[in-house]
XYZ file of C-alpha atoms in Angstrom:
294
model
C -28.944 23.683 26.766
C -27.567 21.727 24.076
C -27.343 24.179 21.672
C -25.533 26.503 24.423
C -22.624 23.565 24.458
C -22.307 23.333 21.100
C -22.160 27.171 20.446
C -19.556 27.246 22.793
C -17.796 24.644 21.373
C -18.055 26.179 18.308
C -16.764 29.438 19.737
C -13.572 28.123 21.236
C -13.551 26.183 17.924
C -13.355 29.534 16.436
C -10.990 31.004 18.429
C -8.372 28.004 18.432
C -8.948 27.315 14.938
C -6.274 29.799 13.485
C -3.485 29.135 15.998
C -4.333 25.186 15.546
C -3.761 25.120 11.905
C -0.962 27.211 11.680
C 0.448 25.386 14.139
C 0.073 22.138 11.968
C 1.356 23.822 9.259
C 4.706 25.929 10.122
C 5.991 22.975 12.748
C 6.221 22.416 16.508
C 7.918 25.900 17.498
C 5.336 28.110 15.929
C 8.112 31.077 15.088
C 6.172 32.077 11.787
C 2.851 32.305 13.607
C 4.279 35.068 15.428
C 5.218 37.248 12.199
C 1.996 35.886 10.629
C -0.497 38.503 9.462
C -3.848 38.681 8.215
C -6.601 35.545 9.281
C -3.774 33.977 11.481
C -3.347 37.355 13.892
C -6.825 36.346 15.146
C -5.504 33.562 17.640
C -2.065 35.401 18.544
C -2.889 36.141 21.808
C -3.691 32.951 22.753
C -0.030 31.915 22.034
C 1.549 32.806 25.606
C -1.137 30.995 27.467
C -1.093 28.118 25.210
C 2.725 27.721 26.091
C 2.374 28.103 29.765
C -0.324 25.444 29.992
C 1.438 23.463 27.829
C 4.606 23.500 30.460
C 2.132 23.698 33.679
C 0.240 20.632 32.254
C 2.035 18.172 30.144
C 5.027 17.285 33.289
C 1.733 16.164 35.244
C 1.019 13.797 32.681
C 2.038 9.978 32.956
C 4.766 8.463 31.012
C 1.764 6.076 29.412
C -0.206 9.236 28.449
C 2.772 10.910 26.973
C 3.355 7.734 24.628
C 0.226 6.973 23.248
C -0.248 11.080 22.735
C 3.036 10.921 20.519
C 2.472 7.760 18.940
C -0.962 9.421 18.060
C 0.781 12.208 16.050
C 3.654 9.712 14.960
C 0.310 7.561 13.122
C -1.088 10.805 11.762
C 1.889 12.319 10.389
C 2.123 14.963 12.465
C 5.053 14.376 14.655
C 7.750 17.014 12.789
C 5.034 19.512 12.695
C 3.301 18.991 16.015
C 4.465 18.335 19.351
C 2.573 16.621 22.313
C 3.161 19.169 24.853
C 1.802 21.639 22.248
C -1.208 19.611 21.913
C -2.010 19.458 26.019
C -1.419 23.297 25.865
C -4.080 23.281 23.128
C -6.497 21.129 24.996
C -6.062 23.039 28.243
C -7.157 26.598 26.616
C -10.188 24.689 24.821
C -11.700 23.501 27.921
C -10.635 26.948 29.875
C -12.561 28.508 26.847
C -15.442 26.510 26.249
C -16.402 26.871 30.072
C -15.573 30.076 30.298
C -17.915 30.872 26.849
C -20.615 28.693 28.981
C -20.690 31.025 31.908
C -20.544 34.012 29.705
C -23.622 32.901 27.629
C -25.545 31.713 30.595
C -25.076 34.915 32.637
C -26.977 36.236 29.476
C -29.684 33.775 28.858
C -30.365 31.743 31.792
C -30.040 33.706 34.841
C -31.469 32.882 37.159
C -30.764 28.974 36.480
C -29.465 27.222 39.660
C -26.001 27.526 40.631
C -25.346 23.595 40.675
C -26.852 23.067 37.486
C -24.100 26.222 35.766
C -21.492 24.392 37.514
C -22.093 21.012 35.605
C -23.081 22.613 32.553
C -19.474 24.652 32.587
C -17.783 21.388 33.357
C -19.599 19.596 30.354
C -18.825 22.574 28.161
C -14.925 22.754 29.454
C -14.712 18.823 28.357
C -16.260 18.612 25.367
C -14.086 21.529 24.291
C -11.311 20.418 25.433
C -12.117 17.035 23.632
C -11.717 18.463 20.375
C -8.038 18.625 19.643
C -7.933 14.969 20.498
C -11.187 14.336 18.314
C -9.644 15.830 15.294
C -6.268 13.932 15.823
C -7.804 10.530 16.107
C -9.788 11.431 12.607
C -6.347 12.144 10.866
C -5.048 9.152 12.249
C -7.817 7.164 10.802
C -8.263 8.766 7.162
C -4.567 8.758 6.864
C -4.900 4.473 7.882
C -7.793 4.686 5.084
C -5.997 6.075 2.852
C -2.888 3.591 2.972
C -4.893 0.996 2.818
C -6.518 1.924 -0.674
C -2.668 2.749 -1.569
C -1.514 -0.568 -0.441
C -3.006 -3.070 -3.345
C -1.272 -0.669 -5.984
C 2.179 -0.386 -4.393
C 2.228 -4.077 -3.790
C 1.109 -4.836 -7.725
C 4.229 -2.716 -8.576
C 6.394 -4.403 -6.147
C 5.526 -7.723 -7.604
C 6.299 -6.883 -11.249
C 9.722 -5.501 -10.322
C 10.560 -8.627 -8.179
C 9.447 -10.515 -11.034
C 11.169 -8.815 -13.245
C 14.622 -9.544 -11.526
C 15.098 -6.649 -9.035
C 15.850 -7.540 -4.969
C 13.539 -6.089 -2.854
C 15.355 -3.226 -1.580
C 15.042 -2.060 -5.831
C 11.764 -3.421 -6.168
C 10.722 -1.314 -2.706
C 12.610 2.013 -4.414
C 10.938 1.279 -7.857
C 7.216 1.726 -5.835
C 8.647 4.600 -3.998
C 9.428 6.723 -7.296
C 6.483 5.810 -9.171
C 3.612 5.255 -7.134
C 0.765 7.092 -6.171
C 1.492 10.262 -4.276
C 0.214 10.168 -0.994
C 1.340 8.676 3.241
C 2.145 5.452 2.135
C 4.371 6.367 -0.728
C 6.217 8.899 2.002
C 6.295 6.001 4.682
C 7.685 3.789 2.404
C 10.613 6.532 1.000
C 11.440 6.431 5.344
C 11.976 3.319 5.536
C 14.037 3.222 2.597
C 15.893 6.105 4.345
C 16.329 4.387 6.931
C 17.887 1.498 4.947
C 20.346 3.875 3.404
C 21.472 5.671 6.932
C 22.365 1.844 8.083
C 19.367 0.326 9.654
C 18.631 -3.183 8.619
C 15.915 -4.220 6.392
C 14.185 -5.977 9.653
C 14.395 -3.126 11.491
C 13.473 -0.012 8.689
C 10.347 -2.433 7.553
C 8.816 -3.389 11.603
C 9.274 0.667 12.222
C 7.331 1.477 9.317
C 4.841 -0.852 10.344
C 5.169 0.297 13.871
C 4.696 4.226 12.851
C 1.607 3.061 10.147
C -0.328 1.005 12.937
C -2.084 -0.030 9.525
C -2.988 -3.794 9.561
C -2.401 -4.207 6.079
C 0.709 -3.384 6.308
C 1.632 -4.752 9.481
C 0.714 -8.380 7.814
C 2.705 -7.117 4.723
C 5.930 -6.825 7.025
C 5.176 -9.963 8.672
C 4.912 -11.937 5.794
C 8.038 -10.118 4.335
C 10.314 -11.186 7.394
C 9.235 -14.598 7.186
C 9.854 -14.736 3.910
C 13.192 -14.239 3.989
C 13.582 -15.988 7.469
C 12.487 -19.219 5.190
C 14.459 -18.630 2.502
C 11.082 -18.727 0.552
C 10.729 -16.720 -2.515
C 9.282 -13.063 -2.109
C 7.572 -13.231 -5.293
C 4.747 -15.550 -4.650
C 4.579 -13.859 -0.926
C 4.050 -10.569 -2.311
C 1.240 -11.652 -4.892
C -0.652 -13.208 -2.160
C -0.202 -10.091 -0.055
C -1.461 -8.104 -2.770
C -4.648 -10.174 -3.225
C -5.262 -10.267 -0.081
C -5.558 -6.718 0.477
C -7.675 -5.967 -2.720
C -10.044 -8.860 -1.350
C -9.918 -6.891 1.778
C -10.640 -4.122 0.562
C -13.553 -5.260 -1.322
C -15.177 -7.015 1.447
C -14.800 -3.274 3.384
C -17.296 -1.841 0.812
C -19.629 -4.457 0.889
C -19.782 -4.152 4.707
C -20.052 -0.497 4.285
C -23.020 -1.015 1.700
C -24.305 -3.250 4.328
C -23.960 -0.740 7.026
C -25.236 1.928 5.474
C -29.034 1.702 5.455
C -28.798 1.027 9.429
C -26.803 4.081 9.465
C -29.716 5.967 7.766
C -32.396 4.425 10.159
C -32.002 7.881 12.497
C -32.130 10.409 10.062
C -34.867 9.098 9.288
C -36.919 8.436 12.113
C -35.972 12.124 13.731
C -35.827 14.148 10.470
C -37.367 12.845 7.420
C -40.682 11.021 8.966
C -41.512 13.506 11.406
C -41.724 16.261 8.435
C -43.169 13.301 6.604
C -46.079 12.650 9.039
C -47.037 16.569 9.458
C -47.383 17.548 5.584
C -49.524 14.225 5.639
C -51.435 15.003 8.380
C -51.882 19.017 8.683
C -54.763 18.964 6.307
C -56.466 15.613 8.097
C -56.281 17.667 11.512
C -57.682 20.682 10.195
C -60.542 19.045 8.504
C -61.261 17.219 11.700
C -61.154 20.610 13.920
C -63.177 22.068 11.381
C -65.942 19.471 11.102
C -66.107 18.749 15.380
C -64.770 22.297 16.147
């Protein structure tokens, strides 16, 4: 039974996959997918029903559902090239799929199964399809926090050397932009300085970038920043200390990952490696002992 879910899930996996990630790729409206050729034909006819459900579905959803789903793809980086209604439209043919593949393959290899037991089965398969989209967005979100994070140490070093060397913030903040490492914080950080230039106040441009982030690091960053110059205290020494605190942060993240890791190991273990383990060892023991009291 649990391989039947997952093959289904893998199926509508399949089948979504192509219309997903060109989806990602060519922006919210999807106009190239519809000239596209090749690979990315495979998932075209998906397209209308993915729009209707997406129109059908998303109105029913509540205002609080509809928030965190964009903030989601705001914290991911997706929100020019992915839309939340998109993404309910998505979700809606992944569960229609996935139960629909259950019933398929269980008219073929389970017949006569009981009715009750399909029914729940179908429903388990729908969700856990439909799950996925949502799955794979909260992983973006999360390497794309990651990834800031190991950024953040680095941008702030080069930061402090250009305050120290005599440039405001705003400079200092443009100098890191240009030159640092290429990646979502260096393209968070050229927004806010966008924002900056189209008239927004430093406040403002810095506590949206740490709003659109969600990162803590840089949510403390901004924090300290604003007090900073709240105070009247010099951003130099607050922007060193940021920056230490981060790499120590960042350390103490791998050692608890070092930490965590042979727990993490423990099941492997137990279900794959000793079982394997324990019959090489003991094959021969059990035949000897069927041959000598067989």
């Amino acid at each position: 039974m649990v391989a039947a879910l997952v093959s289904v899930c893998a199926i509508a996996r399949l089948l979504l996959g192509p219309v997903w990630h060109r989806q990602s790729e060519t922006g919210a409206t999807g106009k190239r997918f519809s000239q596209g050729s090749g690979g990315h034909r495979r998932g075209r006819w998906l397209l209308p029903w993915i729009h209707t459900c997406s129109r059908v579905v998303y109105p029913l959803l509540s205002w609080q559902s509809r928030r965190r789903l964009a903030r989601l793809l705001l914290r991911a980086g997706l929100q020019d090239r992915i839309d939340a209604e998109w993404l309910v439209g998505v979700q809606c043919m992944a569960g229609f799929l996935g139960g629909a593949g259950y019933v398929w393959l269980a008219c073929l290899l389970w017949p006569g199964l009981e009715t009750a037991m399909h029914v729940v089965l179908a429903v388990l398969a729908a969700l856990l399809a439909a799950a996925y989209p949502w799955l794979w967005l909260r992983d973006q979100v999360v390497r794309r926090q990651r990834l800031m994070a190991r950024q953040l140490p680095f941008m702030l070093d080069m930061t402090v050397l250009c305050v120290t060397a005599g440039l405001n913030l705003a400079g200092a903040l443009q100098q890191a932009a240009q030159r640092g490492l290429a990646g979502p914080l260096k393209e968070e950080l050229k927004h806010a300085l966008g924002d900056m230039r189209a008239g927004m106040s430093r406040q403002q441009a810095l506590q949206a970038m740490a709003d659109r982030t969600g990162t803590p690091g840089i949510q403390a960053l901004v924090a300290a920043l604003l007090q900073a110059e709240t105070m009247g205290s010099g951003l130099g020494p607050v922007l060193e200390a940021q920056a230490t605190q981060r790499r120590q942060e960042r350390f103490l993240a791998a050692e608890q990952q070092a930490l965590e890791a042979p727990v993490k190991m423990l099941l492997p273990l137990v279900l794959c490696i000793f079982p394997c383990t324990f019959l090489v060892l003991g094959f021969p023991v059990a035949v000897r002992l069927m041959q000598a009291y067989g």
